[in-house]
PDB file of C-alpha atoms in Angstrom:
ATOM      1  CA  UNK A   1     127.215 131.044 143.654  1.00  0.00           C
ATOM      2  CA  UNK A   2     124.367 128.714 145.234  1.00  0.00           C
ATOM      3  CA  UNK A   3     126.081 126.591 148.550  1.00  0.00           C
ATOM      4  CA  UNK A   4     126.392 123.505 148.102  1.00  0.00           C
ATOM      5  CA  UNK A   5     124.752 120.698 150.444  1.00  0.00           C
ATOM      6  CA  UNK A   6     127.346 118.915 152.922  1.00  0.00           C
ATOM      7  CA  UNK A   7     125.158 115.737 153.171  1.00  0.00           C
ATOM      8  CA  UNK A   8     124.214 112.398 151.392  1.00  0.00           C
ATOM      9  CA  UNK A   9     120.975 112.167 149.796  1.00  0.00           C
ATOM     10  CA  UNK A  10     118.676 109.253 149.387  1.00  0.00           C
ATOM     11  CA  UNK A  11     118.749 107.956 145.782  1.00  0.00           C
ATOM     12  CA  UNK A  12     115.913 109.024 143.304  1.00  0.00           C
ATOM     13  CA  UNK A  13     115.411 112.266 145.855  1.00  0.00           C
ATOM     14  CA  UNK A  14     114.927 115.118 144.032  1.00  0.00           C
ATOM     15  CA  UNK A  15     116.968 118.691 145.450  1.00  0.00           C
ATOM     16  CA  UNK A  16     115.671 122.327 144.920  1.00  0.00           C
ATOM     17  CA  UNK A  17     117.428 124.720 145.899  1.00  0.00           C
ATOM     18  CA  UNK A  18     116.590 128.177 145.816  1.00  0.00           C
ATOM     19  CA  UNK A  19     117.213 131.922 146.922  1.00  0.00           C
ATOM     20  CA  UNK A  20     115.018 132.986 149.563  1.00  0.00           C
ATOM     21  CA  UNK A  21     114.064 136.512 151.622  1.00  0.00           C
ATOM     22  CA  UNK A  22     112.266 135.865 155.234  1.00  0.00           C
ATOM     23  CA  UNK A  23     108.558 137.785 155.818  1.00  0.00           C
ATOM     24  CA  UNK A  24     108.072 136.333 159.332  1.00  0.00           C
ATOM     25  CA  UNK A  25     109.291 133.966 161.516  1.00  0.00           C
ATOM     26  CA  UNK A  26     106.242 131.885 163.335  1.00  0.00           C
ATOM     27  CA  UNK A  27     107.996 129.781 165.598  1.00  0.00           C
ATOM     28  CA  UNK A  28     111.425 128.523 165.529  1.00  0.00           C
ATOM     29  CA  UNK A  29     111.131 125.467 162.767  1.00  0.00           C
ATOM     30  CA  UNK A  30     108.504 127.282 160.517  1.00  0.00           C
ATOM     31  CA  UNK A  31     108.808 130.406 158.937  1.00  0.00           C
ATOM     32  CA  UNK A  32     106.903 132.282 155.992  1.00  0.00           C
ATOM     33  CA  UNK A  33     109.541 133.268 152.989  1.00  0.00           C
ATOM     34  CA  UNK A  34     109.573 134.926 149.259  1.00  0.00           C
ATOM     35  CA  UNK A  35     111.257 132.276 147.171  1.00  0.00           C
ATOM     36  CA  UNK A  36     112.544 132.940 144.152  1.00  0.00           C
ATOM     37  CA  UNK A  37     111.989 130.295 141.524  1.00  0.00           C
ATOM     38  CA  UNK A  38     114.126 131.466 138.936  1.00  0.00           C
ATOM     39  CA  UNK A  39     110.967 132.359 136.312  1.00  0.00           C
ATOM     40  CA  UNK A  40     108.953 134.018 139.421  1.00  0.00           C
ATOM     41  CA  UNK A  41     108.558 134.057 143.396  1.00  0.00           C
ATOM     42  CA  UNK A  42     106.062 132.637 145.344  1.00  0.00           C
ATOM     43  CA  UNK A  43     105.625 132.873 149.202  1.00  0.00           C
ATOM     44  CA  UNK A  44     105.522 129.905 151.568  1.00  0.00           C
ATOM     45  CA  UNK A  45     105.274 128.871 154.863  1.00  0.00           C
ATOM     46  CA  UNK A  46     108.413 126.413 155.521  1.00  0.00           C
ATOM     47  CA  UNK A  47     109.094 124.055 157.929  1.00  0.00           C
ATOM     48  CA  UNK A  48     112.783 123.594 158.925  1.00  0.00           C
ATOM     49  CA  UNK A  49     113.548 119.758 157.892  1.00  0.00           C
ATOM     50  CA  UNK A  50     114.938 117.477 160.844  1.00  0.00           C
ATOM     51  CA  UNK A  51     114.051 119.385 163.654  1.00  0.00           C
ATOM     52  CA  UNK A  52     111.165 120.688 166.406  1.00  0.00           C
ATOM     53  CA  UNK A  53     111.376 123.481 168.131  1.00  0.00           C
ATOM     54  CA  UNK A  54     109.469 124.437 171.326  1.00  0.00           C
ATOM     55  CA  UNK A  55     105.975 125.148 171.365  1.00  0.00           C
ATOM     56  CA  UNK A  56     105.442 129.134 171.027  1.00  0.00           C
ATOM     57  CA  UNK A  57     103.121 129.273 173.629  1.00  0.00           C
ATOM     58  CA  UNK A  58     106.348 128.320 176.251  1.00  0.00           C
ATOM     59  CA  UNK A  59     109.065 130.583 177.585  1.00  0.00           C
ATOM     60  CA  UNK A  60     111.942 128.214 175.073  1.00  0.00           C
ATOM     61  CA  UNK A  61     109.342 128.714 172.515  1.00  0.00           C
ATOM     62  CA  UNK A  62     110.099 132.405 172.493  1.00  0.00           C
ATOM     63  CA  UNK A  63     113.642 132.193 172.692  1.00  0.00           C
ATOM     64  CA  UNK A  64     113.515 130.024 169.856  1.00  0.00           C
ATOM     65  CA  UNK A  65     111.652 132.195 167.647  1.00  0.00           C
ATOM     66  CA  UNK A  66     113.987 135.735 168.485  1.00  0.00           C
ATOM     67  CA  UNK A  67     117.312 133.364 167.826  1.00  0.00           C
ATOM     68  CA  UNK A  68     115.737 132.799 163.953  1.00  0.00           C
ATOM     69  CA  UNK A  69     115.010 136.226 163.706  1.00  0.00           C
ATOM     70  CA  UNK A  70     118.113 137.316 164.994  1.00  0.00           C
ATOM     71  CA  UNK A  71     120.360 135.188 162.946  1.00  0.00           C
ATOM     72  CA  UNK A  72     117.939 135.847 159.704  1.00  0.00           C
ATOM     73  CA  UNK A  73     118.332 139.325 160.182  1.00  0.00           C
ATOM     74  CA  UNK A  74     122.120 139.198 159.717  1.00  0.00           C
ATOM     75  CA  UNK A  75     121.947 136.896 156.707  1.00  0.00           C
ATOM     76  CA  UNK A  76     123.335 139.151 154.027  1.00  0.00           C
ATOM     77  CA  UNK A  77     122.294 136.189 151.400  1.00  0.00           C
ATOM     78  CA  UNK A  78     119.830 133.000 152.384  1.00  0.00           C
ATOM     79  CA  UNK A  79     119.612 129.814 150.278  1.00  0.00           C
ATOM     80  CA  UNK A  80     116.796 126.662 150.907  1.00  0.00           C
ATOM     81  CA  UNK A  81     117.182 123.222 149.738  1.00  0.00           C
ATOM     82  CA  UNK A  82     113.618 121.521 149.320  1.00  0.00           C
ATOM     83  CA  UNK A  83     112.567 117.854 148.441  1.00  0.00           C
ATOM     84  CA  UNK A  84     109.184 117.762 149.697  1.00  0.00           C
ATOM     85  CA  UNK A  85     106.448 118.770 151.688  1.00  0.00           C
ATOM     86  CA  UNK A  86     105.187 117.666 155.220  1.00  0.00           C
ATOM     87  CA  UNK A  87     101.647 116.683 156.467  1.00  0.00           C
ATOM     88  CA  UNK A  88     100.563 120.127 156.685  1.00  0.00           C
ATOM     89  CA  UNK A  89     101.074 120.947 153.355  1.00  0.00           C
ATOM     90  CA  UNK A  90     104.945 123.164 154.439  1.00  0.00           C
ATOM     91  CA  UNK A  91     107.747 122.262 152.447  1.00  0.00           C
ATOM     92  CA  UNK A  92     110.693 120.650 154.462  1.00  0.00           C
ATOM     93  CA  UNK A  93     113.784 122.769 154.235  1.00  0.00           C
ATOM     94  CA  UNK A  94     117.318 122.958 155.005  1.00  0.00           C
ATOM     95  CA  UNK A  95     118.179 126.606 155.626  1.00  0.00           C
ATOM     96  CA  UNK A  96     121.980 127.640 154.739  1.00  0.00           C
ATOM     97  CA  UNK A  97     122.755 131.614 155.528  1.00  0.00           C
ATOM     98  CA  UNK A  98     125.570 133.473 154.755  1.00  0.00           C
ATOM     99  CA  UNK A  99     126.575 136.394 157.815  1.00  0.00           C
ATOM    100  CA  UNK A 100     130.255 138.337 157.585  1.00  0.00           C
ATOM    101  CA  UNK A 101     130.951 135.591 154.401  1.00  0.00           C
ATOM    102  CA  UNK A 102     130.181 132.874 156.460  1.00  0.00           C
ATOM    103  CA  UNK A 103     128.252 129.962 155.970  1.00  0.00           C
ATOM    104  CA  UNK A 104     125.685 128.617 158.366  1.00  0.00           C
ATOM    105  CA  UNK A 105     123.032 126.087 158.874  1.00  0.00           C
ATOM    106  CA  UNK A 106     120.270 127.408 160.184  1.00  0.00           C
ATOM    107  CA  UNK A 107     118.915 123.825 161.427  1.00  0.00           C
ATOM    108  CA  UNK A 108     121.956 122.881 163.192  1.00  0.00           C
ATOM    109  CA  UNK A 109     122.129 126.361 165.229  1.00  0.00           C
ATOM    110  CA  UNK A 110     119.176 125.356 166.397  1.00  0.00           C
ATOM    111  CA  UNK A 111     120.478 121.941 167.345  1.00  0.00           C
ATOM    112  CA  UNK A 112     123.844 123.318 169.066  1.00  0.00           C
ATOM    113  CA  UNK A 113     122.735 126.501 170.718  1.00  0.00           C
ATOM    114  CA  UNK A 114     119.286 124.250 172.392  1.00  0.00           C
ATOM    115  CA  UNK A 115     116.684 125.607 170.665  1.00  0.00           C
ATOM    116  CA  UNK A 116     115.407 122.826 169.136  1.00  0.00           C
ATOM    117  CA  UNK A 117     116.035 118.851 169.231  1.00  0.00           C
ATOM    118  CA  UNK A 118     115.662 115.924 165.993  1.00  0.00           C
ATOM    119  CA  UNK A 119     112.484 114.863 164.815  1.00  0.00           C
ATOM    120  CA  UNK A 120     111.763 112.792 161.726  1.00  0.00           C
ATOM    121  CA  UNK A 121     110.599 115.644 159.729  1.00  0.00           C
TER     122      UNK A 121
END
């Protein structure tokens, strides 16, 4: 069963959602993934949608990072939602996780536990 989005979308904005497996985490908003598209997979470098996290190059940058890989590596199932892609070509993703039959949201983790703040991506 694929989890279902907890916010309002603009009209005419297309969804995907889709199963996904991490490869490596860059920084803490972008990471590279497998996604399976149902027919195939493909792999992709994400960005996480609605946040920035610190540069890598800083101390909070680093932190950041080990908290996605951390959390990732305790997802027993990950699901993305996708409507489009930014400036560098990365799609723009919400990132829901499942750990002990939980659900979490990758994006707000980030927000609550400081490792990243809003942006307009």
């Amino acid at each position: 069963a694929l989890m279902k989005v907890r916010r309002p979308l603009k009209p005419g904005v297309d969804l995907y959602t889709y199963r996904a497996y991490p490869v490596s985490v860059t920084d803490g908003d972008t990471i590279w993934m497998v996604i399976d598209l149902g027919f195939g997979i493909i792999k992709e470098h994400l960005r996480l949608r609605g946040i920035d996290a610190p540069e890598i190059t800083t101390r909070e940058g680093i932190r950041a990072k080990r908290f996605v890989e951390r959390e990732l590596k305790k997802a027993s199932q990950i699901i993305i939602t996708s409507t489009k892609s930014d400036k560098y070509d990365r799609y723009l993703v919400d990132l829901f996780y499942v750990v002990d039959g939980k659900e979490r949201f990758l994006n707000n983790r980030l927000l609550e536990t400081g490792h990243a703040v809003r942006s307009q991506y």
